[in-house]
Coordinates of C-alpha atoms in Angstrom, one line a residue:
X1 CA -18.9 53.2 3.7
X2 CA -20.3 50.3 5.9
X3 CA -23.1 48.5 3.6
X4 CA -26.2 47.7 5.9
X5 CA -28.4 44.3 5.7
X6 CA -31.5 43.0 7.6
X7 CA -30.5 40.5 9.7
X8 CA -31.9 37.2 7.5
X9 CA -33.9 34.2 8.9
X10 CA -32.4 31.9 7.5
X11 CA -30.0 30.2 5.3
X12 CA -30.6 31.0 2.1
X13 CA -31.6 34.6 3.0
X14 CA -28.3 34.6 4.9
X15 CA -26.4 33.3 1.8
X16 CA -28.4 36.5 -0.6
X17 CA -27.3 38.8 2.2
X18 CA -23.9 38.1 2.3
X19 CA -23.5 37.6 -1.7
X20 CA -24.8 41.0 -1.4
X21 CA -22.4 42.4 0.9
X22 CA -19.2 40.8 -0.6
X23 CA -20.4 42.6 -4.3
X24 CA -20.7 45.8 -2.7
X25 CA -17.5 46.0 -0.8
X26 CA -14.7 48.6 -2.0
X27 CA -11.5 47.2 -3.8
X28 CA -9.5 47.4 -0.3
X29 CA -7.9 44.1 1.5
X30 CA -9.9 42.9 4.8
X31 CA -8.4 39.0 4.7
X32 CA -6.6 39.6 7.6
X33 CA -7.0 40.4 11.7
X34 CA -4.3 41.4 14.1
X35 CA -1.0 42.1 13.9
X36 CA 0.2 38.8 13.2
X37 CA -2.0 38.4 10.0
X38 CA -1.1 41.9 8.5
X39 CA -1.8 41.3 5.0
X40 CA 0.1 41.8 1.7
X41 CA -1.9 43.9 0.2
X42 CA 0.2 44.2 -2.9
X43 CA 0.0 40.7 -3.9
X44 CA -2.1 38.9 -1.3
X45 CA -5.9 40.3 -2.3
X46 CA -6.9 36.8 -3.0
X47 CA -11.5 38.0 -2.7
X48 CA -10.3 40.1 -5.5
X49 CA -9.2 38.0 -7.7
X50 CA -11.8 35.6 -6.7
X51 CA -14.0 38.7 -7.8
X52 CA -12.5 39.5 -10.9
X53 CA -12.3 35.9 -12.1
X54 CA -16.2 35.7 -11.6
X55 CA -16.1 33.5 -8.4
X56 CA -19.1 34.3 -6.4
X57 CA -19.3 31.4 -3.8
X58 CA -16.8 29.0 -2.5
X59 CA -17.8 25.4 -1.6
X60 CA -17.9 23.7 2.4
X61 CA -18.7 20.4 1.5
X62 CA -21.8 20.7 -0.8
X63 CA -22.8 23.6 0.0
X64 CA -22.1 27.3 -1.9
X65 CA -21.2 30.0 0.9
X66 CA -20.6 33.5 0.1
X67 CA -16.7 34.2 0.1
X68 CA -17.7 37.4 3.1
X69 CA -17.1 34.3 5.5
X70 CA -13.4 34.6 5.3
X71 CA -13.6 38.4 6.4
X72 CA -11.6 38.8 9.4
X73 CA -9.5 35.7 9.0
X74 CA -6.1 34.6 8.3
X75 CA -6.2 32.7 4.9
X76 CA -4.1 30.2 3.3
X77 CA -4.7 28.5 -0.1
X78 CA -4.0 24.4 -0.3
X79 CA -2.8 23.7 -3.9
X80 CA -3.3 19.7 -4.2
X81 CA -4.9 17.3 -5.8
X82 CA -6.4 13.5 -5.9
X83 CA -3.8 12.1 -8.1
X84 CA -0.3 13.6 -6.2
X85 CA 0.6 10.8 -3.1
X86 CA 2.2 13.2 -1.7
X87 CA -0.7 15.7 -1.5
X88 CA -2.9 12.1 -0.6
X89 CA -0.4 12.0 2.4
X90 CA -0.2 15.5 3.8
X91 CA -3.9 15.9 3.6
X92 CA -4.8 14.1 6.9
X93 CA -1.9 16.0 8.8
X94 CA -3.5 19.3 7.5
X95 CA -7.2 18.3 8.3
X96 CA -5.5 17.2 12.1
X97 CA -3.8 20.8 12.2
X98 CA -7.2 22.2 11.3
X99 CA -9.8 20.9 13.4
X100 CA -7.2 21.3 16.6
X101 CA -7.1 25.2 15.6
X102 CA -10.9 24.7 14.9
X103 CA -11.2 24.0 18.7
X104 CA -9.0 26.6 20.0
X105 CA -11.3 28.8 18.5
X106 CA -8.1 30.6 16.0
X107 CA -9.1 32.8 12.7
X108 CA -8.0 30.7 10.0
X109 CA -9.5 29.5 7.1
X110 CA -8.0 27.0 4.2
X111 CA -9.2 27.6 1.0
X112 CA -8.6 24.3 -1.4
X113 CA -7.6 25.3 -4.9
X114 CA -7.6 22.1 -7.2
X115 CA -5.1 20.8 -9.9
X116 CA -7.3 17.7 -10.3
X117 CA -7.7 16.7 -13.8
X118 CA -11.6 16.5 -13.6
X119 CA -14.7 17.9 -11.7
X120 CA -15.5 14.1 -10.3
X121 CA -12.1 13.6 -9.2
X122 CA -11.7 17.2 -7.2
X123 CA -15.5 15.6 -5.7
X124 CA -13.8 12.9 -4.1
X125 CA -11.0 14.6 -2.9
X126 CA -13.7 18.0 -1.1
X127 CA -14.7 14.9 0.7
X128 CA -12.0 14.5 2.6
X129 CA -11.7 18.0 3.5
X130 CA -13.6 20.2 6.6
X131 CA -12.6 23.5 4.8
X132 CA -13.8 25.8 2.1
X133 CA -12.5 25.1 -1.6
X134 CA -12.7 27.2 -4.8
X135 CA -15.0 26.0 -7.2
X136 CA -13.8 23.4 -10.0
X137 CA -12.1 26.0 -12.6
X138 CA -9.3 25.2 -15.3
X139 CA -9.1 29.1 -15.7
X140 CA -9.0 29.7 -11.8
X141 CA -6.5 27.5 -11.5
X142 CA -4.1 28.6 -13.6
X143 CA -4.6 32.3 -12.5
X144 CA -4.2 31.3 -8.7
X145 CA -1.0 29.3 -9.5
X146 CA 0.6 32.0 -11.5
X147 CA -0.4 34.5 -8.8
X148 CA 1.2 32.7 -6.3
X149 CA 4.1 30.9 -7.9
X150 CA 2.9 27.5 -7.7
X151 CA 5.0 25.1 -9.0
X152 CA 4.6 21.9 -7.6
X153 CA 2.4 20.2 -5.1
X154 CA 1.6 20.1 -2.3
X155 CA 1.5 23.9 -2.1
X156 CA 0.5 25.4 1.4
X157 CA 0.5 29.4 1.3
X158 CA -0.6 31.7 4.1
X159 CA -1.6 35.1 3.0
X160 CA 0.3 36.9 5.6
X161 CA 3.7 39.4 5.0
X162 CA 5.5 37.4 6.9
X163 CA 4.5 33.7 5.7
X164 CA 7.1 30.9 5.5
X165 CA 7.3 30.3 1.6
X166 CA 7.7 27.1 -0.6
X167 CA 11.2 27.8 -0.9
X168 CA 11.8 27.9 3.0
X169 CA 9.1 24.5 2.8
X170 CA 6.1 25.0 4.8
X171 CA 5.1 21.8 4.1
X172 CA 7.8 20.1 6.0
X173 CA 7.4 22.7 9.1
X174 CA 3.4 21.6 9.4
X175 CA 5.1 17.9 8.8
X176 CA 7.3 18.8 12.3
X177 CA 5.3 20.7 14.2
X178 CA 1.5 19.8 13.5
X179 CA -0.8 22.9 14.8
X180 CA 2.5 24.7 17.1
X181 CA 3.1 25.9 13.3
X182 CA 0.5 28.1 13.7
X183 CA 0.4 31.3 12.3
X184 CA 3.1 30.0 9.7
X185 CA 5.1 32.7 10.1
X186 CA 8.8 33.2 10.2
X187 CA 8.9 34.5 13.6
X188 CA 7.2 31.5 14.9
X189 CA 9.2 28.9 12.9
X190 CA 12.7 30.7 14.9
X191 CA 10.4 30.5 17.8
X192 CA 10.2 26.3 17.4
X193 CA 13.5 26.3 16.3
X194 CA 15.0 27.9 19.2
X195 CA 12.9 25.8 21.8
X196 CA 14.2 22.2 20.0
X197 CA 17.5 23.3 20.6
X198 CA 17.5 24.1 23.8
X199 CA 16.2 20.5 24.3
X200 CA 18.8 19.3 22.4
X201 CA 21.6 20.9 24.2
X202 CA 20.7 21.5 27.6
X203 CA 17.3 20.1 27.6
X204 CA 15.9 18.4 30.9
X205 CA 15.3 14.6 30.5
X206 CA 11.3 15.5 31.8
X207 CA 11.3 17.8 28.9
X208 CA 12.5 15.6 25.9
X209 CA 10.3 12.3 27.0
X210 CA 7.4 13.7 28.7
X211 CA 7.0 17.4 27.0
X212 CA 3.7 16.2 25.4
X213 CA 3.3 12.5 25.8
X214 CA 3.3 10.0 28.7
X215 CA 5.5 10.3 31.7
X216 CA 6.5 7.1 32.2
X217 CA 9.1 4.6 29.8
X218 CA 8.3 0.8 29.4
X219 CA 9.6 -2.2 29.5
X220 CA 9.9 -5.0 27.0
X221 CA 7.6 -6.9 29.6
X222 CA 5.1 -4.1 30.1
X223 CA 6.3 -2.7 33.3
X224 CA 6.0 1.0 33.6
X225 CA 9.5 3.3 34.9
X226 CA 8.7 7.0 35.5
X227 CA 10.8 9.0 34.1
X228 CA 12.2 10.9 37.1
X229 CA 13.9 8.2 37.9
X230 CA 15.9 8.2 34.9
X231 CA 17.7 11.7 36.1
X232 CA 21.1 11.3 36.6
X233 CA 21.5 8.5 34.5
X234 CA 23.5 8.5 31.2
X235 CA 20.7 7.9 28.4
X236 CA 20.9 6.5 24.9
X237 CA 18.1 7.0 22.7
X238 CA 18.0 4.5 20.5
X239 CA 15.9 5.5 16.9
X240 CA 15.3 2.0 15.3
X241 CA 12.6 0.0 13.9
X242 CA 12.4 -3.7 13.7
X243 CA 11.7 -3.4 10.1
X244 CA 15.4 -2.1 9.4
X245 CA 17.5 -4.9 9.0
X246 CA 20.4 -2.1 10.2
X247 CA 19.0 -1.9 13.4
X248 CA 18.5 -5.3 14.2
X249 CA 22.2 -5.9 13.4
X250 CA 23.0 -2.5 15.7
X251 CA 20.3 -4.1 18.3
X252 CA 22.1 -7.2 18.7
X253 CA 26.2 -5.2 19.0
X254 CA 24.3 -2.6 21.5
X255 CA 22.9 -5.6 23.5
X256 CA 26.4 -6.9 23.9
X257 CA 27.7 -3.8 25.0
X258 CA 24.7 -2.4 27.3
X259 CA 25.1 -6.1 29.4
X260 CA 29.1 -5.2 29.8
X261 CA 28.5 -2.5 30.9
X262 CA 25.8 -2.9 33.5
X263 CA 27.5 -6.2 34.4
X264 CA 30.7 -3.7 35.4
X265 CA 28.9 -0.7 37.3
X266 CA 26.8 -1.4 40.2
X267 CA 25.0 1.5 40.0
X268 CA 23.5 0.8 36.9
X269 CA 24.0 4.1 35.7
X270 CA 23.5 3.7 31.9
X271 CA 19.7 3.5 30.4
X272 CA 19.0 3.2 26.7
X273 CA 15.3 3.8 25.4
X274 CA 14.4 2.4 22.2
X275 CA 12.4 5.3 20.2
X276 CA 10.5 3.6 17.8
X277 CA 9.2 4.1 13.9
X278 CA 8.0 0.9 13.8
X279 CA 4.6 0.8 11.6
X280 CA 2.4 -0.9 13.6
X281 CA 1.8 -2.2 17.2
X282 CA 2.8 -6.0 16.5
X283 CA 6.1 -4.5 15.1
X284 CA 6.9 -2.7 18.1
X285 CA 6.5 -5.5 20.4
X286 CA 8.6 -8.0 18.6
X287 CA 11.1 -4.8 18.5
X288 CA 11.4 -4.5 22.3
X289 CA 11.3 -8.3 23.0
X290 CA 14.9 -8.4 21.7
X291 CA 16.0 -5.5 23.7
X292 CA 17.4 -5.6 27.3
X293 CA 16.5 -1.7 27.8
X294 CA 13.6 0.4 27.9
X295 CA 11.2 1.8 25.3
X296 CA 8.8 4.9 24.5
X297 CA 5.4 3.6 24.6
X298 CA 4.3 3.2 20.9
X299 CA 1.1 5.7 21.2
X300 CA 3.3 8.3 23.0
X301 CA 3.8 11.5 20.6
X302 CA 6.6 12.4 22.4
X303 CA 8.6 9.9 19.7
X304 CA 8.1 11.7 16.7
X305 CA 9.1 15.0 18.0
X306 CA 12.4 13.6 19.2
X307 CA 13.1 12.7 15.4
X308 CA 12.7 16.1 14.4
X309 CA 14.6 18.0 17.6
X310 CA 17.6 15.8 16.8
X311 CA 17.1 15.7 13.1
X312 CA 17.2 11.8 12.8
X313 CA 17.2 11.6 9.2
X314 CA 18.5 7.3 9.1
X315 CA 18.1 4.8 11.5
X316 CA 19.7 3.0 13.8
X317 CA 20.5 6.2 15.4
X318 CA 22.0 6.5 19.0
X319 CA 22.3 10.1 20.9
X320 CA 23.6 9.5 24.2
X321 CA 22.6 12.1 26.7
X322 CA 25.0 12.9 29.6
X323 CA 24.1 12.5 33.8
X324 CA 23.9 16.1 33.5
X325 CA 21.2 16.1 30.8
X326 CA 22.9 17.5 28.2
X327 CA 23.8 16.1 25.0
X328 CA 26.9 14.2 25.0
X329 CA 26.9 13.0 21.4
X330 CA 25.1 12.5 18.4
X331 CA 26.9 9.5 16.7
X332 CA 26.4 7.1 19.7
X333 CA 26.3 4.8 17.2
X334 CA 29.6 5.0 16.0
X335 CA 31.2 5.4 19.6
X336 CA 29.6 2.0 20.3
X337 CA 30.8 0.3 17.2
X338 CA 34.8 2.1 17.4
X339 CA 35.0 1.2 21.3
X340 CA 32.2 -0.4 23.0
X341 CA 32.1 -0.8 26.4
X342 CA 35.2 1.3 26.6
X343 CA 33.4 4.1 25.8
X344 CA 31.0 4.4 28.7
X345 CA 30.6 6.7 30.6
X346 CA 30.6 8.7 26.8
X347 CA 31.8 11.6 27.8
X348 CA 33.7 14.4 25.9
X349 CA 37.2 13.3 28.3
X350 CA 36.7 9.7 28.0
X351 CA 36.5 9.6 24.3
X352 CA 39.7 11.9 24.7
X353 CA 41.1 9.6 26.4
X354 CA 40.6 6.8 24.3
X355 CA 41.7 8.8 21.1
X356 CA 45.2 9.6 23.1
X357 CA 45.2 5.7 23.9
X358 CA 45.0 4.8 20.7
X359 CA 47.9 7.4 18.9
X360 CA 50.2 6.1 21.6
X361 CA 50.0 2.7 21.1
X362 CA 50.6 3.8 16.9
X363 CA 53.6 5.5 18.2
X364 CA 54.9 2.4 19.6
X365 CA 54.6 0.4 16.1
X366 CA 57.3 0.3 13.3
X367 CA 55.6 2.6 10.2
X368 CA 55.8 -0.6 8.0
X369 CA 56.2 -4.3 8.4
X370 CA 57.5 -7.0 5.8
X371 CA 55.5 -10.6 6.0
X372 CA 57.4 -13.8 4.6
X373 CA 53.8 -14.8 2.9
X374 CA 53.3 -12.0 1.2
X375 CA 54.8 -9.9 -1.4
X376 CA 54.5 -6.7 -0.5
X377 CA 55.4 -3.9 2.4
X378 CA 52.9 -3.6 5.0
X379 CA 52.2 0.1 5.9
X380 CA 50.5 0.6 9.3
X381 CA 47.2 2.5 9.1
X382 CA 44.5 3.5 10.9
X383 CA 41.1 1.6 10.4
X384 CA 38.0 1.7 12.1
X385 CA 37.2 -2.2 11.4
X386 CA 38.6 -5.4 9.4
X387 CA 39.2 -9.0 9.4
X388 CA 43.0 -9.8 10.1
X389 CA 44.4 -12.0 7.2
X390 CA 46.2 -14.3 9.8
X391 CA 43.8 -15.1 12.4
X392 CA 40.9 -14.5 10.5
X393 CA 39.2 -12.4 13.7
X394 CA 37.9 -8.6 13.7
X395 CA 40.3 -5.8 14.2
X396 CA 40.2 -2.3 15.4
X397 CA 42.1 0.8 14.9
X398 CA 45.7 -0.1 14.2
X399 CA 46.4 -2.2 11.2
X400 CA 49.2 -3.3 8.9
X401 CA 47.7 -3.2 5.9
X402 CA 48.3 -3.5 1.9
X403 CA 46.2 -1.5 -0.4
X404 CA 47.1 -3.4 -3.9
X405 CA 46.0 -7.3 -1.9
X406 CA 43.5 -5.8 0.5
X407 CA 45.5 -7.5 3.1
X408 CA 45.2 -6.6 6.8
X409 CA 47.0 -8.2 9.9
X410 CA 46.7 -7.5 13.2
X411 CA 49.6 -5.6 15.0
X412 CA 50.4 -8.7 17.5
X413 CA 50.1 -11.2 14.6
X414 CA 52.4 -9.8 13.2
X415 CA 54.9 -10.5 16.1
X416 CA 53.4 -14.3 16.1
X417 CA 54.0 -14.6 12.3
X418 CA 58.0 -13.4 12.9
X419 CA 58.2 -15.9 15.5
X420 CA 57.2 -18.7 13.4

């Protein structure tokens, strides 16, 4: 049975209303609207436990508001508080999320529930929020975090039946994907999913560099390139920061090798684009000014979402993408560092070819070589990189090597050394 109110004239009449209302309403669930927010009603009934613990407001800023507001609207509870980092650090990304859903005008509402250790601390930390909170309550808290399973923070947790839980870490999805994570559920985490990999894969170079940001790359002396004339090209994104001594070292081996190559094609058809996590704009430009290539603007968003649709976890990272915008390879990097130039145009049949090159020339070589200066058998093996023992220069692949001395020689100084 609908409960009927006179409309009130103002605020505090509005707030006696409501209070009014929410006491009178039967023990059914109404915290949800739509399809897509189809409650739990099992586990979920989070006004009535609100109700039975006593709770008859919740805060927005300093101001009591009768819990009725949240009729109608999807809810999630935000179990943090002012001490955790980590909760100090996802708070800002959540208060983003929720004043960009705020605008478009979407039925949600966050309910803070605080594991601060006192009611001044939990006063600081409201401040920082725009959303509702639960009042300061040892009791509430515990009852809230054994209702929901809460154990450990930050704790995001959407009262809908089909809500991404800790275990499958929301946290980290709102981390990714900002407000597109919106309505947290499981469908629309596949959804995200499925569109990053189809960027990854097949993805059109328009798509990966101007889906959300700018549409234009840079150079490191502030000239602009639009990125439709990058089509057709073979692409290296480069993921590196200035602050990484790595990178610098990879910066300076990938500048030897983008000049060779560009010195040896006239078309130029090789473009590398540095994408930055350099923390600040000063970092960024001293980053570039070492770098022959091009680079993502440092405001452009577009940045951080390539880190999460090709799941950059270290840097220096290279993923070189093909003429025909698809994704040649994800270990650039090592490519770069086994062949070099060689390597170019980075194709699946060039590094074939390359691999076959280097088993035949193996085949060609005696299994094991005896050296006058040293003691033991030299077996060949196969190794990426060393220093050759003789001529004290860096070696690739094929190697004559002894485990017990760490002693490596090249395969033609081997020859010299029999001549002498």
């Amino acid at each position: 049975m609908a409960t009927e109110f006179e409309e009130p004239e103002t605020l505090h009449q509005f707030e006696e209303s409501a209070h009014i209302l929410w006491k009178s309403l039967p023990p059914t669930p109404f915290l949800m609207a739509g399809p897509e927010y189809q409650a739990n009603q099992e586990k979920n009934d989070l006004l009535q436990i609100l109700a039975a613990q006593g709770v008859e407001f919740l805060l927005s800023g300093q101001e009591k508001v009768s819990p009725i507001i949240c009729a109608g609207k999807m809810i999630c509870l935000f179990f943090s508080a002012n001490w955790c980092r980590p909760c100090r650090t996802f708070t800002p990304l959540l208060v983003q999320l929720y004043n960009t859903l705020q605008k478009r005008d979407e039925k949600l509402e966050i309910i803070f529930i605080s594991l601060d250790h006192d009611k001044n601390e939990f006063e600081q930390y409201l401040q920082t929020m725009p959303w509702l909170a639960a009042p300061y309550d040892t009791e509430l808290q515990k009852q809230l975090c054994d209702e929901y399973h809460v154990d450990r923070i930050p704790s995001f947790i959407p009262l809908c039946g089909d809500g991404i839980s800790k275990q499958d870490d929301l946290i980290g999805f709102i981390e990714d994907y900002g407000a597109e994570a919106f309505p947290f559920t499981r469908k629309r985490r596949q959804e995200l999913k499925a569109m990053d990999r189809a960027k990854r894969v097949e993805g059109r170079l328009e798509d990966l560099l101007g889906n959300r940001g700018l549409n234009y790359v840079i150079s490191r002396h502030g000239g602009k390139t639009p990125i439709s004339q990058l089509v057709g090209k073979t692409i290296g994104l480069y993921f590196g920061a200035y602050w990484s001594p790595p990178s610098r070292s990879f910066t300076a081996k990938l500048s030897k090798v983008y000049k060779e190559i560009m010195d040896k094609t006239e078309d130029h058809s090789l473009e590398v684009i540095l994408v930055s996590t350099d923390r600040n704009l000063v970092e960024f430009k001293l980053n570039v000014a070492d770098m022959p290539w091009l680079a993502i603007p440092y405001e452009d968003e577009s940045q951080q979402e390539l880190y999460r649709i090709f799941d950059v976890k270290t840097i220096p990272t290279l993923v070189l993408i093909g003429a025909d915008g698809k994704t040649a390879s994800e270990n650039g990097r090592g490519l770069v560092c086994l062949y070099g130039a060689e390597a170019f145009p980075f194709t699946e049949e060039r590094i074939e070819e390359l691999e076959a090159a280097v088993r035949k020339e193996g085949e060609e070589l005696a299994s094991n070589v005896e050296d006058i200066k040293h003691e033991h058998v030299l077996k060949l093996e196969l190794a990426k990189a060393y220093v050759c023992d003789f001529c004290k220069r860096q070696g690739r692949f094929w190697a004559f090597s002894c485990d017990a001395c760490d002693y490596d020689l090249h395969p033609s100084c081997v020859q010299l050394i029999s001549n002498v």
